[in-house]
Coordinates of C-alpha atoms in Angstrom, one line a residue:
Chain A
X1 CA -19.5 3.9 -8.7
X2 CA -18.4 0.6 -9.9
X3 CA -16.1 0.1 -6.7
X4 CA -19.0 0.6 -4.7
X5 CA -21.2 -1.9 -6.5
X6 CA -18.7 -4.6 -6.6
X7 CA -18.0 -4.3 -3.0
X8 CA -21.7 -4.5 -2.0
X9 CA -22.2 -7.6 -4.2
X10 CA -20.2 -10.2 -2.0
X11 CA -22.1 -8.9 1.0
X12 CA -25.3 -9.5 -0.6
X13 CA -24.7 -12.9 -1.3
X14 CA -23.5 -13.4 2.2
X15 CA -26.9 -12.5 3.8
X16 CA -28.5 -14.6 1.3
X17 CA -26.6 -17.5 2.2
X18 CA -28.1 -18.5 5.4
X19 CA -31.5 -18.7 3.7
X20 CA -31.3 -21.7 1.7
X21 CA -31.5 -25.0 3.9
X22 CA -32.9 -26.9 1.3
X23 CA -30.6 -28.2 -1.7
X24 CA -30.0 -26.3 -5.2
X25 CA -32.5 -23.5 -5.0
X26 CA -31.9 -22.4 -8.7
X27 CA -32.6 -25.5 -10.5
X28 CA -35.7 -26.8 -8.6
X29 CA -37.1 -23.3 -8.6
X30 CA -37.5 -23.6 -12.4
X31 CA -38.2 -27.5 -12.9
X32 CA -40.3 -28.9 -10.0
X33 CA -43.3 -27.5 -8.9
X34 CA -43.8 -26.2 -5.4
X35 CA -45.0 -29.0 -3.2
X36 CA -45.9 -26.9 -0.2
X37 CA -47.3 -23.3 -0.3
X38 CA -45.4 -21.9 2.7
X39 CA -42.1 -22.7 1.0
X40 CA -43.0 -20.4 -1.9
X41 CA -42.1 -16.8 -0.3
X42 CA -38.8 -18.1 0.8
X43 CA -37.9 -19.4 -2.7
X44 CA -39.1 -16.5 -4.5
X45 CA -36.9 -14.1 -2.2
X46 CA -33.9 -16.6 -2.9
X47 CA -34.4 -16.1 -6.9
X48 CA -34.8 -12.4 -6.6
X49 CA -31.4 -12.2 -4.7
X50 CA -29.7 -14.3 -7.3
X51 CA -31.1 -12.0 -9.9
X52 CA -30.0 -9.0 -8.2
X53 CA -26.5 -10.6 -8.0
X54 CA -26.2 -10.4 -11.7
X55 CA -24.0 -7.6 -12.9
X56 CA -25.9 -4.3 -13.6
X57 CA -29.3 -5.6 -12.4
X58 CA -29.2 -4.0 -9.1
X59 CA -28.2 -0.5 -10.6
X60 CA -30.8 -1.0 -13.4
X61 CA -33.6 -1.8 -11.1
X62 CA -32.9 1.0 -8.9
X63 CA -32.5 3.4 -11.5
X64 CA -35.8 2.5 -13.3
X65 CA -37.6 2.3 -9.8
X66 CA -36.6 5.8 -9.0
X67 CA -37.7 7.2 -12.2
X68 CA -41.1 5.4 -12.3
X69 CA -41.6 6.5 -8.6
X70 CA -40.7 10.1 -9.6
X71 CA -43.1 10.0 -12.5
X72 CA -45.8 8.7 -10.5
X73 CA -45.3 11.2 -7.5
X74 CA -44.8 14.2 -10.0
X75 CA -48.3 13.2 -11.7
X76 CA -50.2 12.2 -8.6
X77 CA -49.4 15.2 -6.6
X78 CA -49.4 17.4 -9.8
X79 CA -46.1 19.0 -8.7
X80 CA -45.4 22.0 -10.7
X81 CA -42.7 21.7 -13.3
X82 CA -40.4 24.5 -11.6
X83 CA -40.3 22.6 -8.4
X84 CA -39.9 19.1 -9.9
X85 CA -40.6 18.2 -13.4
X86 CA -41.7 14.6 -14.1
X87 CA -39.1 12.4 -16.1
X88 CA -41.5 12.4 -19.2
X89 CA -41.4 16.2 -19.2
X90 CA -37.7 16.2 -19.0
X91 CA -37.4 13.9 -21.8
X92 CA -39.7 15.6 -24.0
X93 CA -37.7 19.0 -23.7
X94 CA -34.4 16.7 -24.0
X95 CA -35.9 15.8 -27.5
X96 CA -37.1 19.3 -28.5
X97 CA -33.6 20.6 -28.2
X98 CA -32.3 18.7 -30.9
X99 CA -29.1 16.8 -31.5
X100 CA -26.9 19.2 -33.0
X101 CA -27.5 21.9 -30.2
X102 CA -26.8 19.0 -27.6
X103 CA -23.8 18.2 -29.5
X104 CA -22.3 21.8 -29.5
X105 CA -23.2 22.1 -25.6
X106 CA -21.6 18.6 -24.8
X107 CA -18.3 19.1 -26.8
X108 CA -17.8 22.5 -25.4
X109 CA -18.0 21.3 -21.8
X110 CA -16.3 17.9 -22.5
X111 CA -13.3 19.7 -24.3
X112 CA -12.7 22.1 -21.2
X113 CA -13.1 19.1 -18.8
X114 CA -10.7 16.7 -20.8
X115 CA -8.3 19.4 -21.5
X116 CA -8.2 20.9 -17.9
X117 CA -7.9 17.2 -16.5
X118 CA -5.1 16.7 -18.9
X119 CA -3.3 19.8 -17.8
X120 CA -3.8 18.7 -14.2
X121 CA -2.1 15.4 -14.9
X122 CA 0.7 17.1 -16.7
X123 CA 1.4 19.5 -13.9
X124 CA 0.8 17.3 -10.9
X125 CA 2.8 14.1 -11.6
X126 CA 6.1 16.0 -12.1
X127 CA 5.4 18.3 -9.4
X128 CA 4.7 15.1 -7.0
X129 CA 7.9 13.6 -8.6
X130 CA 10.0 16.9 -7.7
X131 CA 8.5 17.1 -4.1
X132 CA 9.4 13.4 -3.7
X133 CA 12.8 14.1 -4.5
X134 CA 13.3 17.3 -2.6
X135 CA 12.4 17.8 1.0
X136 CA 12.9 21.6 0.6
X137 CA 10.8 22.0 -2.4
X138 CA 8.1 19.7 -0.5
X139 CA 8.2 21.8 2.4
X140 CA 7.9 25.0 0.4
X141 CA 5.4 24.0 -2.2
X142 CA 3.0 22.2 0.0
X143 CA 1.6 25.3 2.1
X144 CA 1.0 27.0 -1.5
X145 CA -0.8 24.0 -2.7
X146 CA -3.0 23.9 0.4
X147 CA -3.7 27.6 0.0
X148 CA -4.8 27.1 -3.6
X149 CA -6.9 24.1 -2.8
X150 CA -8.5 26.0 0.0
X151 CA -9.5 29.1 -1.8
X152 CA -12.9 28.3 -3.4
X153 CA -12.6 27.9 -7.0
X154 CA -15.9 29.5 -7.5
X155 CA -14.6 32.6 -6.0
X156 CA -11.6 32.7 -8.3
X157 CA -13.4 31.8 -11.3
X158 CA -14.4 35.4 -12.3
X159 CA -11.0 36.8 -11.8
X160 CA -9.3 34.4 -13.9
X161 CA -11.7 34.7 -16.5
X162 CA -11.1 38.8 -16.5
X163 CA -7.2 38.1 -16.4
X164 CA -7.2 35.6 -19.3
X165 CA -10.1 36.9 -21.4
X166 CA -12.7 35.1 -23.4
X167 CA -12.1 31.5 -25.0
X168 CA -11.1 28.0 -23.6
X169 CA -8.0 28.9 -21.8
X170 CA -9.5 30.6 -18.7
X171 CA -12.0 27.7 -18.3
X172 CA -9.2 25.1 -18.7
X173 CA -7.3 26.9 -16.2
X174 CA -10.3 27.0 -13.9
X175 CA -10.8 23.2 -14.4
X176 CA -7.0 22.4 -13.7
X177 CA -7.2 24.3 -10.5
X178 CA -10.3 22.3 -9.2
X179 CA -8.5 18.9 -10.4
X180 CA -4.9 18.9 -9.6
X181 CA -4.8 18.9 -5.7
X182 CA -5.8 15.2 -5.1
X183 CA -3.7 14.1 -8.0
X184 CA -0.5 16.0 -6.4
X185 CA -1.2 14.6 -3.1
X186 CA -2.1 10.9 -4.2
X187 CA 0.8 10.8 -6.6
X188 CA 3.4 11.9 -3.9
X189 CA 1.9 9.4 -1.2
X190 CA 2.1 6.6 -4.0
X191 CA 5.7 7.6 -4.7
X192 CA 6.8 7.5 -1.1
X193 CA 4.9 4.2 -0.4
X194 CA 7.4 2.0 -2.4
X195 CA 8.9 -0.7 -0.2
X196 CA 12.1 0.4 1.1
X197 CA 13.7 -2.8 0.2
X198 CA 13.1 -1.9 -3.4
X199 CA 15.1 1.4 -2.9
X200 CA 17.8 -0.2 -1.1
X201 CA 18.0 -2.8 -4.1
X202 CA 18.2 0.2 -6.4
X203 CA 20.8 1.8 -4.4
X204 CA 23.0 -1.1 -4.1
X205 CA 22.9 -1.5 -7.9
X206 CA 24.0 2.0 -8.1
X207 CA 21.2 2.6 -10.7
X208 CA 20.7 6.4 -12.0
X209 CA 18.0 8.2 -9.8
X210 CA 15.5 8.9 -12.7
X211 CA 15.4 5.0 -13.1
X212 CA 14.6 4.5 -9.6
X213 CA 11.7 6.9 -10.3
X214 CA 10.5 5.3 -13.7
X215 CA 11.1 1.8 -13.0
X216 CA 10.3 1.6 -9.3
X217 CA 8.5 4.5 -7.6
X218 CA 6.1 5.5 -10.5
X219 CA 4.5 2.1 -11.2
X220 CA 4.3 1.6 -7.5
X221 CA 2.4 4.9 -7.4
X222 CA -0.2 3.8 -10.4
X223 CA -2.9 2.7 -8.0
X224 CA -2.7 5.7 -6.0
X225 CA -2.8 7.9 -9.1
X226 CA -5.7 6.3 -10.7
X227 CA -7.6 6.6 -7.0
X228 CA -6.9 10.2 -7.5
X229 CA -7.7 10.2 -11.3
X230 CA -11.1 8.9 -10.5
X231 CA -11.9 11.7 -8.0
X232 CA -10.4 14.3 -10.5
X233 CA -12.2 13.3 -13.6
X234 CA -15.7 14.1 -11.7
X235 CA -14.1 17.3 -10.5
X236 CA -13.0 18.3 -13.8
X237 CA -16.6 18.2 -15.1
X238 CA -17.5 20.5 -12.1
X239 CA -14.7 22.9 -12.9
X240 CA -15.8 23.1 -16.5
X241 CA -19.4 23.9 -15.5
X242 CA -18.2 26.3 -12.8
X243 CA -16.3 28.0 -15.6
X244 CA -19.2 28.3 -17.9
X245 CA -21.6 29.8 -15.1
X246 CA -19.2 32.7 -14.9
X247 CA -18.8 33.3 -18.5
X248 CA -19.5 31.1 -21.5
X249 CA -21.5 31.2 -24.7
X250 CA -21.6 27.3 -24.9
X251 CA -21.7 24.3 -22.8
X252 CA -24.2 22.2 -20.8
X253 CA -23.5 24.4 -17.5
X254 CA -24.2 27.4 -19.6
X255 CA -27.2 25.7 -21.1
X256 CA -28.6 24.9 -17.6
X257 CA -28.0 28.5 -16.4
X258 CA -29.6 30.0 -19.7
X259 CA -32.5 27.5 -19.2
X260 CA -33.2 28.3 -15.5
X261 CA -33.3 32.2 -16.4
X262 CA -36.0 31.4 -19.2
X263 CA -37.8 29.6 -16.6
X264 CA -37.5 26.3 -18.6
X265 CA -37.1 24.0 -15.7
X266 CA -37.5 20.8 -17.6
X267 CA -34.8 21.7 -20.0
X268 CA -32.6 22.6 -17.2
X269 CA -33.1 19.1 -15.7
X270 CA -32.3 17.6 -19.3
X271 CA -29.0 19.5 -19.1
X272 CA -28.3 18.2 -15.4
X273 CA -28.9 14.6 -16.5
X274 CA -26.6 14.9 -19.4
X275 CA -24.0 16.3 -17.1
X276 CA -24.3 13.4 -14.9
X277 CA -24.0 11.0 -17.8
X278 CA -21.3 12.6 -19.0
X279 CA -19.5 12.5 -15.3
X280 CA -20.2 8.9 -15.3
X281 CA -19.0 8.0 -18.7
X282 CA -15.6 9.8 -17.8
X283 CA -15.4 8.0 -14.7
X284 CA -15.8 4.6 -16.5
X285 CA -13.4 5.7 -19.2
X286 CA -10.9 6.1 -16.5
X287 CA -11.6 2.9 -14.9
X288 CA -11.4 1.3 -18.4
X289 CA -8.0 2.7 -18.9
X290 CA -6.8 1.2 -15.7
X291 CA -8.3 -2.2 -16.6
X292 CA -6.7 -2.2 -19.8
X293 CA -3.2 -0.8 -19.0
X294 CA -2.6 -1.7 -15.3
X295 CA -4.8 -4.5 -14.4
X296 CA -2.5 -5.5 -11.6
X297 CA -3.1 -2.0 -9.8
X298 CA -6.8 -2.9 -9.3
X299 CA -8.0 -4.1 -6.0
X300 CA -8.5 -7.9 -5.8
X301 CA -12.1 -7.8 -5.6
X302 CA -12.3 -5.8 -8.9
X303 CA -10.6 -8.5 -11.2
Chain B
X1 CA 36.0 -23.6 2.5
X2 CA 39.5 -23.2 1.2
X3 CA 42.1 -21.9 3.4
X4 CA 44.3 -20.2 0.6
X5 CA 41.7 -17.7 0.0
X6 CA 41.4 -14.4 1.8
X7 CA 38.2 -13.9 3.9
X8 CA 35.3 -12.3 1.7
X9 CA 34.3 -10.2 4.3
X10 CA 35.9 -8.7 7.6
X11 CA 34.4 -6.6 10.3
X12 CA 36.9 -4.6 12.0
X13 CA 35.9 -3.2 15.6
X14 CA 32.9 -1.9 14.0
X15 CA 30.4 0.5 15.9
X16 CA 27.2 1.9 14.8
X17 CA 25.3 4.7 16.7
X18 CA 22.0 6.0 15.3
X19 CA 20.6 9.3 16.0
X20 CA 16.7 8.9 17.1
X21 CA 14.4 11.5 18.3
X22 CA 15.1 10.3 22.0
X23 CA 18.8 10.9 21.5
X24 CA 21.4 8.4 20.4
X25 CA 21.1 4.6 20.3
X26 CA 24.2 2.6 19.9
X27 CA 23.1 -0.3 17.7
X28 CA 26.4 -2.2 17.4
X29 CA 29.6 -2.1 19.6
X30 CA 33.2 -3.3 18.8
X31 CA 32.0 -6.1 16.2
X32 CA 34.9 -8.2 14.9
X33 CA 34.6 -11.1 12.6
X34 CA 35.6 -12.6 9.4
X35 CA 33.7 -14.5 6.8
X36 CA 35.7 -17.1 4.7
X37 CA 35.5 -17.5 1.1
X38 CA 32.2 -19.5 0.1
X39 CA 31.5 -19.9 3.9
X40 CA 28.0 -20.2 4.8
X41 CA 27.7 -18.0 8.1
X42 CA 24.5 -17.9 10.1
X43 CA 23.6 -15.2 12.6
X44 CA 21.3 -15.6 15.4
X45 CA 20.3 -13.0 18.0
X46 CA 17.2 -11.5 19.8
X47 CA 15.2 -8.8 17.9
X48 CA 16.8 -5.5 17.7
X49 CA 20.6 -6.7 18.3
X50 CA 21.6 -5.0 14.8
X51 CA 21.6 -7.9 12.7
X52 CA 20.0 -6.5 9.8
X53 CA 22.2 -3.2 10.1
X54 CA 25.4 -5.6 9.7
X55 CA 24.1 -6.7 6.4
X56 CA 23.4 -3.2 5.2
X57 CA 27.0 -2.1 6.2
X58 CA 28.4 -5.0 4.0
X59 CA 26.2 -4.0 1.2
X60 CA 27.4 -0.3 1.5
X61 CA 24.0 0.9 2.1
X62 CA 24.9 2.1 5.7
X63 CA 28.4 3.6 6.9
X64 CA 29.7 2.5 10.1
X65 CA 30.1 5.0 13.1
X66 CA 33.5 3.7 13.8
X67 CA 35.6 0.7 12.7
X68 CA 34.9 -0.4 9.2
X69 CA 33.9 -3.3 6.9
X70 CA 36.1 -5.0 4.3
X71 CA 34.8 -6.9 1.4
X72 CA 37.4 -8.8 -0.6
X73 CA 40.3 -7.0 1.2
X74 CA 39.0 -3.4 0.3
X75 CA 37.2 -1.1 2.9
X76 CA 33.4 -0.5 1.9
X77 CA 32.8 3.2 0.9
X78 CA 29.5 3.0 -0.8
X79 CA 26.9 0.8 -2.2
X80 CA 28.3 -2.1 -4.2
X81 CA 26.7 -4.1 -7.0
X82 CA 28.6 -7.5 -6.5
X83 CA 26.6 -8.3 -3.8
X84 CA 23.2 -10.3 -3.9
X85 CA 20.5 -9.3 -1.2
X86 CA 17.5 -11.5 -0.2
X87 CA 14.8 -9.6 1.8
X88 CA 12.5 -10.7 4.6
X89 CA 9.6 -10.1 2.1
X90 CA 9.9 -11.2 -1.5
X91 CA 9.4 -7.7 -2.6
X92 CA 8.7 -8.3 -6.1
X93 CA 7.3 -5.8 -8.5
X94 CA 3.7 -6.7 -9.0
X95 CA 3.4 -5.6 -12.5
X96 CA 6.4 -7.5 -13.8
X97 CA 6.3 -11.4 -14.7
X98 CA 8.4 -13.6 -12.9
X99 CA 11.0 -13.6 -15.5
X100 CA 11.0 -9.8 -15.6
X101 CA 11.5 -9.7 -11.8
X102 CA 14.5 -11.9 -12.1
X103 CA 16.3 -9.8 -14.8
X104 CA 15.1 -6.5 -13.0
X105 CA 18.5 -5.9 -11.3
X106 CA 20.1 -6.0 -14.9
X107 CA 17.4 -3.7 -16.5
X108 CA 17.4 -1.4 -13.6
X109 CA 21.3 -1.0 -13.6
X110 CA 22.0 -1.0 -17.3
X111 CA 18.6 0.0 -18.7
X112 CA 18.4 -3.1 -21.1
X113 CA 18.2 -6.9 -20.9
X114 CA 20.1 -9.2 -23.3
X115 CA 18.7 -12.6 -24.5
X116 CA 21.7 -14.2 -22.5
X117 CA 20.1 -12.5 -19.2
X118 CA 16.8 -14.1 -20.1
X119 CA 18.3 -17.3 -20.6
X120 CA 20.1 -17.1 -17.3
X121 CA 16.7 -16.3 -15.6
X122 CA 15.2 -19.4 -17.1
X123 CA 18.2 -21.5 -15.6
X124 CA 17.6 -19.8 -12.3
X125 CA 14.0 -20.6 -12.4
X126 CA 14.9 -24.5 -12.8
X127 CA 17.3 -24.0 -10.3
X128 CA 14.9 -22.6 -7.6
X129 CA 12.3 -25.1 -8.8
X130 CA 9.9 -22.9 -10.6
X131 CA 10.5 -24.0 -14.2
X132 CA 7.4 -22.8 -16.4
X133 CA 6.5 -20.2 -14.0
X134 CA 8.3 -17.4 -15.8
X135 CA 5.4 -15.9 -17.5
X136 CA 3.2 -15.6 -14.4
X137 CA 2.8 -12.6 -12.1
X138 CA 3.9 -12.5 -8.6
X139 CA 0.4 -12.3 -7.4
X140 CA -0.5 -15.9 -8.8
X141 CA 2.3 -17.5 -6.8
X142 CA 2.6 -18.6 -3.2
X143 CA 4.7 -16.8 -0.4
X144 CA 7.2 -19.6 -0.7
X145 CA 7.4 -19.4 -4.6
X146 CA 7.6 -15.6 -4.5
X147 CA 10.6 -15.9 -2.1
X148 CA 12.2 -18.4 -4.6
X149 CA 11.8 -15.7 -7.0
X150 CA 13.3 -13.2 -4.9
X151 CA 16.4 -15.6 -4.3
X152 CA 16.6 -16.2 -8.2
X153 CA 16.6 -12.3 -8.4
X154 CA 19.5 -12.0 -6.1
X155 CA 21.4 -14.7 -7.8
X156 CA 20.9 -13.3 -11.5
X157 CA 24.0 -10.9 -11.5
X158 CA 26.0 -14.1 -10.2
X159 CA 27.4 -12.1 -7.1
X160 CA 30.2 -13.9 -4.9
X161 CA 28.3 -12.7 -1.7
X162 CA 24.6 -13.4 -1.0
X163 CA 23.2 -11.4 1.9
X164 CA 19.9 -13.2 3.2
X165 CA 18.0 -11.2 6.1
X166 CA 15.5 -13.8 7.4
X167 CA 14.3 -14.8 4.0
X168 CA 12.1 -17.6 5.5
X169 CA 10.5 -15.8 8.4
X170 CA 7.2 -14.9 6.5
X171 CA 6.9 -18.6 5.3
X172 CA 4.9 -21.2 7.2
X173 CA 6.9 -24.0 9.1
X174 CA 6.7 -26.7 6.4
X175 CA 7.6 -24.5 3.3
X176 CA 10.4 -23.0 5.5
X177 CA 12.1 -26.4 5.9
X178 CA 11.6 -27.3 2.3
X179 CA 13.2 -24.1 1.4
X180 CA 16.1 -24.6 3.7
X181 CA 16.8 -28.1 1.9
X182 CA 16.7 -26.3 -1.4
X183 CA 19.0 -23.7 -0.4
X184 CA 21.4 -26.3 0.7
X185 CA 21.4 -28.0 -3.0
X186 CA 21.6 -24.6 -4.7
X187 CA 24.9 -23.7 -2.8
X188 CA 26.3 -27.2 -3.2
X189 CA 25.7 -26.8 -6.9
X190 CA 27.2 -23.2 -6.9
X191 CA 29.1 -22.2 -3.7
X192 CA 28.9 -18.7 -2.4
X193 CA 29.7 -16.6 0.4
X194 CA 26.4 -16.4 2.5
X195 CA 25.5 -14.2 5.3
X196 CA 22.2 -15.4 6.7
X197 CA 20.3 -13.6 9.4
X198 CA 17.6 -15.8 11.1
X199 CA 15.7 -16.4 14.1
X200 CA 15.5 -20.1 13.7
X201 CA 18.0 -21.9 15.7
X202 CA 17.5 -25.5 13.8
X203 CA 17.7 -23.4 10.4
X204 CA 20.8 -21.6 11.2
X205 CA 22.5 -25.1 12.3
X206 CA 21.3 -27.1 9.1
X207 CA 22.4 -24.5 6.6
X208 CA 25.5 -22.9 8.0
X209 CA 29.2 -23.7 8.4
X210 CA 29.4 -21.3 11.3
X211 CA 26.9 -19.6 13.6
X212 CA 27.5 -16.4 15.4
X213 CA 25.3 -15.5 18.2
X214 CA 24.6 -11.8 18.7
X215 CA 23.8 -10.3 22.2
X216 CA 21.6 -7.3 22.2
X217 CA 21.7 -3.5 23.0
X218 CA 24.3 -2.7 21.8
X219 CA 24.6 -5.7 19.7
X220 CA 28.1 -7.4 19.6
X221 CA 29.2 -10.9 18.8
X222 CA 28.5 -13.0 21.8
X223 CA 29.9 -16.4 20.7
X224 CA 30.7 -18.3 17.5
X225 CA 30.0 -22.1 16.9
X226 CA 31.2 -24.4 14.2
X227 CA 28.6 -26.5 13.0
X228 CA 30.0 -30.1 13.3
X229 CA 28.3 -31.8 10.5
X230 CA 29.6 -32.7 7.0
X231 CA 28.1 -31.4 3.6
X232 CA 26.2 -32.6 1.7
X233 CA 23.5 -32.1 4.2
X234 CA 19.8 -33.1 3.8
X235 CA 16.7 -34.2 5.8
X236 CA 18.6 -36.9 7.8
X237 CA 21.1 -34.3 9.1
X238 CA 18.3 -32.9 11.2
X239 CA 18.8 -36.2 13.3
X240 CA 22.3 -36.1 13.7
X241 CA 23.2 -36.2 17.4
X242 CA 26.1 -33.5 16.8
X243 CA 23.7 -31.2 15.3
X244 CA 20.9 -31.7 17.9
X245 CA 23.5 -31.0 20.5
X246 CA 24.5 -27.7 18.9
X247 CA 20.8 -26.5 18.4
X248 CA 20.3 -27.4 22.2
X249 CA 23.2 -25.4 23.1
X250 CA 22.3 -22.6 20.8
X251 CA 18.8 -22.4 22.2
X252 CA 20.2 -22.4 25.8
X253 CA 22.2 -19.4 25.0
X254 CA 19.7 -17.4 23.3
X255 CA 17.0 -18.1 26.2
X256 CA 19.7 -17.0 28.7
X257 CA 20.3 -13.8 26.4
X258 CA 16.7 -13.1 26.1
X259 CA 16.0 -13.3 29.6
X260 CA 18.9 -11.3 30.7

């Protein structure tokens, strides 16, 4: 999300640049009265461009605009709530649920998503390291991984639930299954992307192999690992919801399913928005960890 | 160059054949030469004549198909850590500070870094003209500065032999010249046996005691040339008629080789 934002921003400012032939647009826009009327639209467009270049403004404006338009359309055409409930209706049902009930559902989904995500990291990073070290293991494991990844998780979910019974465990396993593949592939790519000169340096120093892994290859893989983590964290929420669809007695996914079965569509939409917010927050959390712990691993435009 | 010392490096009728997808490629054939103790040897040659392969065999990273390499009178049988390597690209660790990059070989080999190692890193930083840059990240440095860090890293364990594989080829012309003069100063302060691979004729002539010209495919030693000017050398050495004559000769030689 944020990557996309920061990438489009410089583009926007570039397109804005050809417009001002006159000097210092920001200052004279505020202080001096406009001498000619035909100059007004040009200047206004310019200040709008500058406003949109402030961090968060573009996103916020888009969000508010969409919600307003949605509300307007829903009211103007009197769209039935089972088709598309108005934002105000969604908000009302959100408030009606009550804080504690939300907390129970959110915690249930969040717990499974995070534990599944954690398990995926714990499995895939060592797996990628092993595959990196051994060509034979790589050749034997890779097809298996592809098969696991190619099988629709939604289809295996009921089987896993039956096999592992009730509780968090089957749901965590489902989440891990859906999350781990990008992590393995990306980590393995990162471990192999280390400059060959450094590997030669390591060999010439006759350093132990594990130190080559921990001091050279793993840190070099960090940018790759984080690209995969950003994909995986959103997949983790999907995994948790899929598991809840199959069998659960709590969770935001369960809540949505339950609400639709009762035909309470605004309530289901409220759940949907909670899920989206959860996904976004988790994504931002991963980004924050990368910014704090590995600032050097971020692309230049993000610094 | 002392005459009493045995040669630091000796190539004995060395050959190297690589297996490739299209069969076998003979990279080097019957390569024999010595590098004297504390001699600065430059190796010139067309691309793909196996110059870098020679360096990797001195470092023990690659074993010859036939013949052998001796370092300090002993055949090379595996990777050796008493040799410093400077690569074409600086290849610093992007997450580590300049100082941490310089002490990296010690940390990587032994697992810990002593205060003495840090002191030595500071000395080397001053030596390569980067005093006060120890806490910076490689990203914040120019290409030339990064390569200086690469040189400091190679010198940190105080190797007797330094292998340099086109170390300045990624730099702009001016930076390259300045780095050459700095290298002259560094080795005047602390002599080393240096094998320096380059594409630049003037660089080879300015820096080296002796220049080997390789001929390509399979690579072998074409000719050798003693650089006829005295040390210490500096910018004025570039105008020395003897040096100009040598560079002209070398250039002609390379041109005919490339054309052949």
